[in-house]
Short mmCIF file of C-alpha atoms and ligand atoms in Angstrom, two decimals:
data_model
loop_
_atom_site.label_atom_id
_atom_site.label_comp_id
_atom_site.label_asym_id
_atom_site.label_seq_id
_atom_site.Cartn_x
_atom_site.Cartn_y
_atom_site.Cartn_z
CA UNK A 1393 45.99 206.71 67.47
CA UNK A 1394 45.32 209.29 70.22
CA UNK A 1395 41.95 210.40 70.92
CA UNK A 1396 40.66 212.97 73.37
CA UNK A 1397 38.37 211.83 76.03
CA UNK A 1398 35.68 213.99 77.50
CA UNK A 1399 32.80 213.23 79.70
CA UNK A 1400 30.57 212.58 76.44
CA UNK A 1401 33.01 210.21 74.71
CA UNK A 1402 36.01 210.23 72.35
CA UNK A 1403 36.81 212.92 69.96
CA UNK A 1404 39.51 212.90 67.10
CA UNK A 1405 41.22 216.01 65.95
CA UNK A 1406 41.90 216.36 62.25
CA UNK A 1407 44.38 218.93 60.79
CA UNK A 1408 45.48 219.90 57.48
CA UNK A 1409 48.08 222.65 56.76
CA UNK A 1410 48.76 225.11 53.73
CA UNK A 1411 52.18 226.08 54.37
CA UNK A 1412 53.55 229.22 52.57
CA UNK A 1413 57.09 228.88 51.87
CA UNK A 1414 59.23 231.98 50.50
CA UNK A 1415 61.51 230.61 47.47
CA UNK A 1416 65.09 231.24 48.23
CA UNK A 1417 66.14 233.39 45.13
CA UNK A 1418 67.61 236.56 44.37
CA UNK A 1419 65.02 238.00 42.18
CA UNK A 1420 61.34 237.74 42.25
CA UNK A 1421 59.10 235.41 40.39
CA UNK A 1422 58.03 237.66 37.53
CA UNK A 1423 60.59 240.65 38.03
CA UNK A 1424 64.15 241.15 38.21
CA UNK A 1425 63.52 243.08 41.61
CA UNK A 1426 65.74 241.97 44.78
CA UNK A 1427 64.26 239.59 47.43
CA UNK A 1428 66.77 240.85 49.98
CA UNK A 1429 65.16 240.94 53.50
CA UNK A 1430 65.52 243.95 55.56
CA UNK A 1431 65.76 246.57 52.81
CA UNK A 1432 64.33 250.07 53.37
CA UNK A 1433 60.40 250.17 52.52
CA UNK A 1434 59.52 250.19 48.83
CA UNK A 1435 63.32 249.83 47.99
CA UNK A 1436 62.82 246.47 45.85
CA UNK A 1437 59.96 247.28 43.69
CA UNK A 1438 59.95 247.10 39.85
CA UNK A 1439 57.35 248.29 37.57
CA UNK A 1440 55.79 244.73 37.31
CA UNK A 1441 55.64 244.56 40.99
CA UNK A 1442 53.90 247.96 41.43
CA UNK A 1443 51.70 246.95 38.68
CA UNK A 1444 52.18 249.53 36.14
CA UNK A 1445 49.90 249.51 33.20
CA UNK A 1446 51.40 247.58 30.27
CA UNK A 1447 54.10 245.65 32.10
CA UNK A 1448 54.17 241.81 31.58
CA UNK A 1449 55.18 239.11 33.88
CA UNK A 1450 58.41 237.06 32.88
CA UNK A 1451 58.85 233.85 34.73
CA UNK A 1452 62.06 233.48 36.76
CA UNK A 1453 63.16 230.03 35.80
CA UNK A 1454 65.29 229.49 39.03
CA UNK A 1455 62.26 229.86 41.08
CA UNK A 1456 60.53 227.08 39.10
CA UNK A 1457 63.75 224.98 39.53
CA UNK A 1458 63.53 225.50 43.40
CA UNK A 1459 59.92 224.39 43.27
CA UNK A 1460 60.77 221.37 41.25
CA UNK A 1461 63.55 220.31 43.88
CA UNK A 1462 61.32 220.93 46.69
CA UNK A 1463 58.70 218.67 45.00
CA UNK A 1464 61.22 215.96 44.53
CA UNK A 1465 62.50 216.44 48.13
CA UNK A 1466 59.09 215.53 49.40
CA UNK A 1467 58.66 212.55 47.26
CA UNK A 1468 56.05 214.38 44.68
CA UNK A 1469 55.39 214.29 41.32
CA UNK A 1470 56.43 217.24 38.86
CA UNK A 1471 53.78 217.82 36.51
CA UNK A 1472 55.24 218.38 33.09
CA UNK A 1473 52.38 220.99 32.24
CA UNK A 1474 51.20 223.15 35.14
CA UNK A 1475 48.97 226.40 34.59
CA UNK A 1476 49.11 229.97 36.42
CA UNK A 1477 45.93 231.50 37.17
CA UNK A 1478 44.61 234.68 38.25
CA UNK A 1479 43.28 234.83 41.97
CA UNK A 1480 41.36 238.21 42.02
CA UNK A 1481 40.79 240.12 45.10
CA UNK A 1482 41.27 243.87 46.14
CA UNK A 1483 43.46 244.91 48.69
CA UNK A 1484 45.84 247.93 49.19
CA UNK A 1485 48.97 245.96 49.45
CA UNK A 1486 48.02 244.09 45.93
CA UNK A 1487 48.52 246.79 43.51
CA UNK A 1488 47.72 244.15 40.57
CA UNK A 1489 44.17 243.64 42.29
CA UNK A 1490 45.00 239.70 41.56
CA UNK A 1491 47.65 237.28 42.59
CA UNK A 1492 49.36 235.01 40.07
CA UNK A 1493 48.75 231.55 41.46
CA UNK A 1494 48.30 227.95 40.39
CA UNK A 1495 44.75 226.72 40.93
CA UNK A 1496 43.57 223.35 39.00
CA UNK A 1497 46.89 222.49 37.78
CA UNK A 1498 49.70 222.79 40.12
CA UNK A 1499 53.50 222.17 39.57
CA UNK A 1500 53.81 219.35 42.16
CA UNK A 1501 51.13 216.72 42.95
CA UNK A 1502 51.35 214.23 45.76
CA UNK A 1503 54.40 213.40 48.08
CA UNK A 1504 54.65 213.05 51.59
CA UNK A 1505 56.72 214.09 54.75
CA UNK A 1506 57.51 211.50 57.56
CA UNK A 1507 57.14 212.47 61.19
CA UNK A 1508 57.04 210.31 64.05
CA UNK A 1509 53.90 210.06 66.09
CA UNK A 1510 53.89 209.86 70.05
CA UNK A 1511 55.04 206.42 70.10
CA UNK A 1512 58.09 206.99 68.15
CA UNK A 1513 56.52 205.28 64.91
CA UNK A 1514 56.98 206.58 61.62
CA UNK A 1515 53.93 208.07 59.96
CA UNK A 1516 53.47 209.53 56.57
CA UNK A 1517 51.71 212.90 56.25
CA UNK A 1518 50.57 212.96 52.73
CA UNK A 1519 50.88 216.07 50.56
CA UNK A 1520 48.17 217.24 48.23
CA UNK A 1521 50.05 219.55 46.18
CA UNK A 1522 52.70 222.20 45.71
CA UNK A 1523 51.97 225.24 43.74
CA UNK A 1524 53.87 228.48 42.86
CA UNK A 1525 52.43 231.80 43.57
CA UNK A 1526 53.67 235.65 44.05
CA UNK A 1527 53.31 236.92 47.48
CA UNK A 1528 51.51 240.33 48.09
CA UNK A 1529 53.15 243.37 49.75
CA UNK A 1530 52.82 244.25 53.37
CA UNK A 1531 50.20 246.76 54.88
CA UNK A 1532 51.46 248.52 57.96
CA UNK A 1533 48.62 249.71 60.18
CA UNK A 1534 50.65 250.53 63.63
CA UNK A 1535 52.98 253.24 62.62
CA UNK A 1536 50.43 256.19 62.40
CA UNK A 1537 47.29 256.76 64.31
CA UNK A 1538 45.38 257.87 61.06
CA UNK A 1539 47.22 256.32 58.29
CA UNK A 1540 48.21 252.81 56.86
CA UNK A 1541 51.59 252.36 55.28
CA UNK A 1542 52.12 250.12 52.15
CA UNK A 1543 55.69 248.20 51.48
CA UNK A 1544 55.57 246.43 48.31
CA UNK A 1545 59.18 244.82 48.70
CA UNK A 1546 57.52 241.66 49.24
CA UNK A 1547 55.20 242.02 46.31
CA UNK A 1548 55.71 239.52 43.66
CA UNK A 1549 58.12 237.37 45.73
CA UNK A 1550 58.10 233.61 44.75
CA UNK A 1551 56.08 231.41 47.23
CA UNK A 1552 55.44 227.66 47.41
CA UNK A 1553 52.07 226.69 48.72
CA UNK A 1554 52.66 223.34 50.20
CA UNK A 1555 49.25 221.81 51.08
CA UNK A 1556 48.93 218.75 53.29
CA UNK A 1557 46.12 216.10 53.16
CA UNK A 1558 44.17 216.22 56.24
CA UNK A 1559 46.55 213.64 57.95
CA UNK A 1560 47.71 215.28 61.07
CA UNK A 1561 46.09 214.27 64.44
CA UNK A 1562 47.42 216.74 67.06
CA UNK A 1563 49.13 219.80 67.87
CA UNK A 1564 52.29 217.77 68.59
CA UNK A 1565 52.00 216.11 65.35
CA UNK A 1566 51.62 219.52 63.74
CA UNK A 1567 54.78 220.77 65.29
CA UNK A 1568 56.74 217.84 64.22
CA UNK A 1569 55.53 218.11 60.53
CA UNK A 1570 56.53 221.89 60.56
CA UNK A 1571 60.09 221.11 61.89
CA UNK A 1572 60.39 218.13 59.55
CA UNK A 1573 59.22 220.18 56.65
CA UNK A 1574 61.49 223.19 57.38
CA UNK A 1575 64.57 220.86 57.91
CA UNK A 1576 63.95 219.26 54.42
CA UNK A 1577 63.59 222.77 52.87
CA UNK A 1578 66.66 224.06 54.57
CA UNK A 1579 68.75 221.07 53.29
CA UNK A 1580 67.40 221.58 49.86
CA UNK A 1581 68.07 225.47 50.36
CA UNK A 1582 64.93 226.17 48.83
CA UNK A 1583 63.21 228.13 51.64
CA UNK A 1584 65.26 229.58 54.65
CA UNK A 1585 62.34 228.49 56.87
CA UNK A 1586 62.81 231.50 59.09
CA UNK A 1587 59.35 232.16 60.66
CA UNK A 1588 60.28 235.01 62.32
CA UNK A 1589 60.97 236.67 59.23
CA UNK A 1590 57.80 235.52 57.70
CA UNK A 1591 59.53 233.42 55.14
CA UNK A 1592 57.78 230.48 56.34
CA UNK A 1593 54.13 230.63 57.76
CA UNK A 1594 50.86 228.43 57.77
CA UNK A 1595 47.19 228.47 57.57
CA UNK A 1596 46.11 225.72 59.92
CA UNK A 1597 42.71 223.82 59.18
CA UNK A 1598 41.20 222.13 62.39
CA UNK A 1599 38.04 219.82 62.91
CA UNK A 1600 37.16 217.24 65.11
CA UNK A 1601 34.91 214.39 64.80
CA UNK A 1602 33.82 210.96 66.72
CA UNK A 1603 36.21 208.50 65.73
CA UNK A 1604 34.96 206.23 62.79
CA UNK A 1605 32.50 208.88 61.66
CA UNK A 1606 33.00 211.36 58.76
CA UNK A 1607 35.26 214.24 59.33
CA UNK A 1608 33.94 217.56 60.72
CA UNK A 1609 33.54 220.76 59.59
CA UNK A 1610 36.95 222.85 59.73
CA UNK A 1611 38.11 226.09 60.75
CA UNK A 1612 40.78 227.72 58.94
CA UNK A 1613 43.35 229.87 61.12
CA UNK A 1614 45.03 232.04 58.81
CA UNK A 1615 48.79 232.99 58.47
CA UNK A 1616 50.15 231.53 61.74
CA UNK A 1617 53.89 232.45 61.89
CA UNK A 1618 55.54 230.42 64.76
CA UNK A 1619 55.56 226.75 65.90
CA UNK A 1620 54.43 227.82 69.45
CA UNK A 1621 51.47 229.87 68.11
CA UNK A 1622 50.34 227.10 65.75
CA UNK A 1623 50.35 224.66 68.80
CA UNK A 1624 48.36 227.40 70.81
CA UNK A 1625 45.87 228.18 68.16
CA UNK A 1626 45.29 224.56 67.50
CA UNK A 1627 44.65 223.99 71.57
CA UNK A 1628 42.37 226.77 71.61
CA UNK A 1629 40.51 225.74 68.57
CA UNK A 1630 39.90 222.09 69.82
CA UNK A 1631 38.47 223.32 72.84
CA UNK A 1632 36.22 225.97 71.12
CA UNK A 1633 34.81 223.09 68.74
CA UNK A 1634 34.39 220.70 71.33
CA UNK A 1635 32.38 223.18 73.35
CA UNK A 1636 30.14 223.85 70.59
CA UNK A 1637 29.34 220.18 69.65
CA UNK A 1638 28.92 219.11 73.36
CA UNK A 1639 26.31 221.97 73.92
CA UNK A 1640 24.38 220.79 70.66
CA UNK A 1641 25.61 223.51 68.34
CA UNK A 1642 27.23 223.21 65.07
CA UNK A 1643 30.70 223.97 63.79
CA UNK A 1644 30.60 226.60 60.97
CA UNK A 1645 33.23 226.63 58.35
CA UNK A 1646 34.85 229.70 58.92
CA UNK A 1647 38.52 231.66 58.61
CA UNK A 1648 39.76 232.76 61.82
CA UNK A 1649 42.71 234.78 63.18
CA UNK A 1650 44.98 233.87 65.96
CA UNK A 1651 45.70 236.53 68.69
CA UNK A 1652 49.14 235.98 70.42
CA UNK A 1653 48.38 238.36 73.11
CA UNK A 1654 45.64 236.17 74.45
CA UNK A 1655 46.10 232.75 72.80
CA UNK A 1656 42.65 232.62 71.40
CA UNK A 1657 41.42 232.59 67.80
CA UNK A 1658 38.90 235.25 66.63
CA UNK A 1659 36.43 235.09 63.77
CA UNK A 1660 37.54 236.83 60.48
CA UNK A 1661 35.08 235.60 57.93
CA UNK A 1662 32.48 233.09 57.81
CA UNK A 1663 31.54 230.72 54.80
CA UNK A 1664 28.93 232.89 53.65
CA UNK A 1665 31.02 235.79 53.06
CA UNK A 1666 33.69 233.79 51.72
CA UNK A 1667 35.72 235.43 48.87
CA UNK A 1668 35.03 234.56 45.60
CA UNK A 1669 38.22 234.71 43.56
CA UNK A 1670 36.95 234.64 40.31
CA UNK A 1671 39.98 232.49 39.15
CA UNK A 1672 40.75 232.30 35.54
CA UNK A 1673 43.81 231.48 33.55
CA UNK A 1674 46.56 234.04 33.49
CA UNK A 1675 46.46 235.34 30.03
CA UNK A 1676 49.97 236.83 30.14
CA UNK A 1677 51.72 233.56 30.67
CA UNK A 1678 51.60 230.29 28.67
CA UNK A 1679 51.20 227.00 30.32
CA UNK A 1680 54.32 226.16 32.33
CA UNK A 1681 55.98 223.15 30.40
CA UNK A 1682 58.91 221.14 32.15
CA UNK A 1683 61.23 218.82 30.35
CA UNK A 1684 61.91 215.49 31.82
CA UNK A 1685 65.49 216.32 31.34
CA UNK A 1686 65.40 219.40 33.64
CA UNK A 1687 63.70 217.27 36.45
CA UNK A 1688 66.54 214.75 36.03
CA UNK A 1689 69.15 217.22 36.24
CA UNK A 1690 67.62 218.71 39.52
CA UNK A 1691 67.14 215.46 40.89
CA UNK A 1692 71.06 215.12 40.86
CA UNK A 1693 71.42 218.12 43.05
CA UNK A 1694 69.35 216.84 45.79
CA UNK A 1695 71.58 216.13 48.88
CA UNK A 1696 71.13 213.32 51.50
CA UNK A 1697 68.11 214.34 53.39
CA UNK A 1698 67.20 214.26 57.30
CA UNK A 1699 65.68 210.78 57.27
CA UNK A 1700 68.13 209.22 55.23
CA UNK A 1701 70.96 210.69 57.09
CA UNK A 1702 69.47 209.64 60.39
CA UNK A 1703 69.15 206.02 59.17
CA UNK A 1704 72.90 206.14 58.08
CA UNK A 1705 73.92 207.84 61.21
CA UNK A 1706 72.39 204.83 63.07
CA UNK A 1707 73.68 202.20 60.86
CA UNK A 1708 77.19 203.34 60.28
CA UNK A 1709 78.11 204.69 63.73
CA UNK A 1710 75.88 202.81 65.76
CA UNK A 1711 74.08 205.97 67.05
CA UNK A 1712 70.78 205.78 69.12
CA UNK A 1713 67.83 206.95 67.11
CA UNK A 1714 67.37 210.11 69.12
CA UNK A 1715 71.09 211.47 68.82
CA UNK A 1716 71.06 210.46 64.99
CA UNK A 1717 67.83 212.27 64.48
CA UNK A 1718 68.97 215.45 66.49
CA UNK A 1719 72.32 215.62 64.34
CA UNK A 1720 70.56 215.14 61.24
CA UNK A 1721 68.02 217.77 61.85
CA UNK A 1722 70.42 220.36 60.28
CA UNK A 1723 72.69 219.78 57.55
CA UNK A 1724 75.29 221.92 59.26
CA UNK A 1725 75.13 220.11 62.64
CA UNK A 1726 75.50 216.88 60.53
CA UNK A 1727 78.38 218.21 58.83
CA UNK A 1728 80.31 219.28 61.89
CA UNK A 1729 79.60 215.97 63.44
CA UNK A 1730 81.06 214.13 60.46
CA UNK A 1731 83.90 216.46 60.18
CA UNK A 1732 84.80 215.78 63.91
CA UNK A 1733 84.30 212.26 63.56
CA UNK A 1734 86.75 211.87 60.68
CA UNK A 1735 89.58 213.55 63.02
CA UNK A 1736 89.13 210.76 65.64
CA UNK A 1737 91.60 207.94 65.65
CA UNK A 1738 89.13 205.15 66.23
CA UNK A 1739 85.57 205.50 64.96
CA UNK A 1740 83.59 202.92 66.91
CA UNK A 1741 80.17 203.26 68.11
CA UNK A 1742 81.30 204.13 71.73
CA UNK A 1743 83.66 206.97 70.40
CA UNK A 1744 80.57 208.21 68.13
CA UNK A 1745 78.45 208.41 70.82
CA UNK A 1746 80.95 210.09 73.22
CA UNK A 1747 81.39 212.78 70.36
CA UNK A 1748 77.46 213.12 70.17
CA UNK A 1749 77.16 213.63 73.62
CA UNK A 1750 79.67 216.22 73.96
CA UNK A 1751 78.74 218.12 70.79
CA UNK A 1752 74.97 217.97 71.45
CA UNK A 1753 75.52 218.56 75.25
CA UNK A 1754 78.46 220.71 76.09
CA UNK A 1755 79.09 222.27 72.64
CA UNK A 1756 75.64 223.35 72.14
CA UNK A 1757 75.11 225.00 75.81
CA UNK A 1758 78.46 227.00 74.74
CA UNK A 1759 76.76 228.16 71.36
CA UNK A 1760 73.45 228.72 72.92
CA UNK A 1761 75.10 230.99 75.79
CA UNK A 1762 76.56 233.10 73.05
CA UNK A 1763 73.76 232.95 70.66
CA UNK A 1764 75.67 231.33 67.83
CA UNK A 1765 74.88 228.48 65.47
CA UNK A 1766 77.21 225.69 64.57
CA UNK A 1767 78.78 227.26 61.85
CA UNK A 1768 79.97 230.14 64.11
CA UNK A 1769 81.51 227.69 66.65
CA UNK A 1770 84.68 228.92 68.34
CA UNK A 1771 85.53 225.29 68.60
CA UNK A 1772 86.38 223.66 65.34
CA UNK A 1773 85.34 220.10 64.50
CA UNK A 1774 89.02 219.20 64.57
CA UNK A 1775 89.50 220.94 67.96
CA UNK A 1776 86.54 218.79 69.40
CA UNK A 1777 87.84 215.61 68.21
CA UNK A 1778 91.10 216.69 69.81
CA UNK A 1779 89.53 217.01 73.10
CA UNK A 1780 87.66 213.70 72.78
CA UNK A 1781 90.89 212.00 71.88
CA UNK A 1782 92.56 213.38 75.03
CA UNK A 1783 89.37 211.88 77.03
CA UNK A 1784 89.58 208.45 75.20
CA UNK A 1785 93.39 208.20 75.87
CA UNK A 1786 92.87 208.91 79.67
CA UNK A 1787 95.17 211.96 79.14
CA UNK A 1788 92.32 213.93 81.09
CA UNK A 1789 89.02 213.00 82.80
CA UNK A 1790 85.71 213.80 81.34
CA UNK A 1791 85.41 216.13 84.32
CA UNK A 1792 88.47 218.25 83.42
CA UNK A 1793 87.57 218.19 79.95
CA UNK A 1794 84.35 220.26 80.64
CA UNK A 1795 86.66 222.84 82.06
CA UNK A 1796 89.13 222.59 78.99
CA UNK A 1797 86.30 222.99 76.57
CA UNK A 1798 85.24 226.25 78.30
CA UNK A 1799 88.85 227.40 77.92
CA UNK A 1800 88.90 226.35 74.59
CA UNK A 1801 85.78 228.27 73.75
CA UNK A 1802 87.24 231.46 75.28
CA UNK A 1803 90.68 231.36 74.04
CA UNK A 1804 90.34 229.51 71.01
CA UNK A 1805 93.26 227.57 71.80
CA UNK A 1806 93.86 223.69 71.23
CA UNK A 1807 93.06 221.25 73.97
CA UNK A 1808 96.29 219.67 74.19
CA UNK A 1809 97.82 223.26 74.36
CA UNK A 1810 95.46 223.95 77.36
CA UNK A 1811 96.23 220.77 79.15
CA UNK A 1812 100.12 221.44 78.80
CA UNK A 1813 100.00 224.96 79.88
CA UNK A 1814 97.66 224.24 82.97
CA UNK A 1815 99.25 220.96 83.74
CA UNK A 1816 95.87 219.32 83.63
CA UNK A 1817 97.27 216.06 82.76
CA UNK A 1818 95.59 213.12 84.50
CA UNK A 1819 97.83 211.54 87.14
CA UNK A 1820 98.15 207.91 86.13
CA UNK A 1821 101.11 206.88 88.43
CA UNK A 1822 99.81 204.27 90.82
CA UNK A 1823 102.56 205.30 93.19
CA UNK A 1824 101.35 208.93 93.17
CA UNK A 1825 97.72 208.09 93.65
CA UNK A 1826 98.50 205.68 96.45
CA UNK A 1827 100.61 208.17 98.19
CA UNK A 1828 97.85 210.64 97.91
CA UNK A 1829 95.37 207.99 99.29
CA UNK A 1830 97.55 207.11 102.12
CA UNK A 1831 97.64 210.48 103.39
CA UNK A 1832 93.96 211.03 103.03
CA UNK A 1833 93.21 207.90 105.04
CA UNK A 1834 95.92 209.34 107.60
CA UNK A 1835 93.83 212.64 107.83
CA UNK A 1836 90.65 210.97 108.85
CA UNK A 1837 91.32 207.95 111.18
CA UNK A 1838 87.83 208.42 112.70
CA UNK A 1839 86.09 208.02 109.09
CA UNK A 1840 88.43 204.99 108.34
CA UNK A 1841 87.10 203.28 111.34
CA UNK A 1842 83.47 204.09 110.49
CA UNK A 1843 84.18 202.70 107.05
CA UNK A 1844 85.57 199.53 108.46
CA UNK A 1845 82.69 199.02 110.71
CA UNK A 1846 80.38 198.78 107.61
CA UNK A 1847 79.48 202.52 106.71
CA UNK A 1848 80.63 201.95 102.95
CA UNK A 1849 79.06 204.95 101.77
CA UNK A 1850 82.30 206.56 103.16
CA UNK A 1851 84.17 205.04 99.97
CA UNK A 1852 83.02 208.04 98.21
CA UNK A 1853 84.14 210.53 100.73
CA UNK A 1854 87.80 209.26 100.44
CA UNK A 1855 87.71 209.51 96.75
CA UNK A 1856 86.36 212.87 96.77
CA UNK A 1857 89.07 213.96 99.11
CA UNK A 1858 91.88 212.65 97.11
CA UNK A 1859 90.19 214.20 93.78
CA UNK A 1860 90.43 217.56 95.90
CA UNK A 1861 93.91 217.18 96.65
CA UNK A 1862 94.90 216.23 93.12
CA UNK A 1863 92.83 219.15 91.56
CA UNK A 1864 90.65 216.51 90.13
CA UNK A 1865 93.44 215.05 88.06
CA UNK A 1866 93.61 211.44 89.43
CA UNK A 1867 92.73 208.85 87.05
CA UNK A 1868 89.24 207.93 88.90
CA UNK A 1869 89.45 204.01 87.90
CA UNK A 1870 92.87 203.91 89.20
CA UNK A 1871 91.84 205.71 92.30
CA UNK A 1872 88.90 203.50 92.93
CA UNK A 1873 91.25 200.31 92.41
CA UNK A 1874 93.91 201.50 94.59
CA UNK A 1875 91.55 202.60 97.26
CA UNK A 1876 89.60 199.15 97.27
CA UNK A 1877 93.33 197.48 97.56
CA UNK A 1878 94.36 199.53 100.55
CA UNK A 1879 91.22 198.55 102.32
CA UNK A 1880 91.80 194.98 101.38
CA UNK A 1881 95.47 195.04 102.81
CA UNK A 1882 94.52 195.72 106.16
P1 ADP B 99 40.63 225.37 50.64
O1 ADP B 99 41.16 225.47 49.13
O2 ADP B 99 39.21 225.94 50.30
O3 ADP B 99 41.15 225.87 51.51
P2 ADP B 99 41.05 222.42 50.37
O4 ADP B 99 39.95 221.41 50.39
O5 ADP B 99 42.07 222.59 49.52
O6 ADP B 99 40.10 223.63 50.72
O7 ADP B 99 41.62 221.98 51.99
C1 ADP B 99 42.59 223.09 52.58
C2 ADP B 99 43.28 222.28 53.61
O8 ADP B 99 42.28 222.09 54.78
C3 ADP B 99 43.93 221.20 53.33
O9 ADP B 99 45.30 221.21 53.88
C4 ADP B 99 43.25 219.95 53.75
O10 ADP B 99 44.05 219.01 54.48
C5 ADP B 99 42.32 220.66 55.24
N1 ADP B 99 41.43 220.07 55.41
C6 ADP B 99 40.31 219.63 54.51
N2 ADP B 99 39.33 219.00 55.19
C7 ADP B 99 39.65 219.07 56.51
C8 ADP B 99 38.99 218.70 57.72
N3 ADP B 99 37.73 218.05 57.71
N4 ADP B 99 39.63 219.03 58.91
C9 ADP B 99 40.72 219.63 58.86
N5 ADP B 99 41.30 219.86 57.62
C10 ADP B 99 40.84 219.58 56.59
MG1 MG B 100 42.62 227.53 52.14
#
């Protein structure tokens, strides 16, 4: 385990997260209003969301299915009976005056998400619970100098609150956890994980203590909505707490806010004025009872998840762990990869690795350049497989293949058509290559003499000149072999 070392000794950082993940669903948790992102303000608001008197919540069973699926996907236990409670507080964007949440009896208990620690060792971050609740609306304070605006589109949207045990030990592990969780949620299609649209955000609990002693008092940083900000907030918070403790002070349990403009956390409220939410059972909803058969049915819909896919890609195709986990991090990337693989004539570990290199390297840089994701690629899996086949069968060199891929990207033509049209086929005739090399050697008699006098570096120079003459089309292996042969002759 990694400790922070200062002049006074070692500190251990302890982190626990409460991740709010918006459930993918067309309708809200207790109303039929749409959840579509980007609608005009207050366009998606029903009487229930606006808390008109006399309205009653009706549970959206699809949202519950989604939360059950999530629980199963993170190895949790689905509780056959769970309860909804009212969490009471006043805020302008919460017209009900309370949030319907789950308190003592959540839908999901336990579970874990596996991450890699800094040594590449697998580590389980245990989950305490996942409960289902409604989101609040949004207050907008920056559009008018004198008014605040309220948008209730988000009011009543289903959230899963995913609470970890305090098992995380660094900002890096926190980032790894969020990435892995997000990847699992996306595989499950239960949350889109888009932090910049607010559909995933985290409360970050941070404390420090001396190794081997009890955990310290935590500060909770509310509602951080990007991995970069989470890492920065933890960095600032750890430094702040170390400074307090080392100068003889005590860390107060408090809620803080991260300010992205200066990378600092600021006090929002201290424990003394912590909110009393006056939780009580939601009288308008009966206990949520889930049949085992419903859970079994949902379990069957869970796809192969990233960890299992990573292991299989390693075992089945001999890919290194790094490549396999990168490919498995998104289902669409893995699907692309496996589709391309299926179009290759031979699938051995060497070809699998070459394909991984080309996809993760060249193809990804073309995607990035155009701001596209893998599903929007101009080059299909089949076309990329064709390009790899041309390389593997020595029709073109790897170097030329890079240019071919760029042309494929821009023109959407196939690799073989481009190779034919532009005459890029490799020169594999020994006679032609020898002829070319002889002319190079004839052009540079001085350099030939130097080489023969022991300046072996010049070998590469001759190769380069011959490549230039053939526009890079000479088969590199043959070129090397023949040049050696020519020097050995005299
Ligand atoms: P609350 O409901 O008041 O926020 P919980 O006990 O449920 O408090 O804890 C909330 C989160 O705080 C959990 O993610 C948990 O892992 C984390 N946590 C608890 N104790 C600590 C600690 N000493 N340091 C850091 N995180 C902690
Ligand atoms: Mg909390």
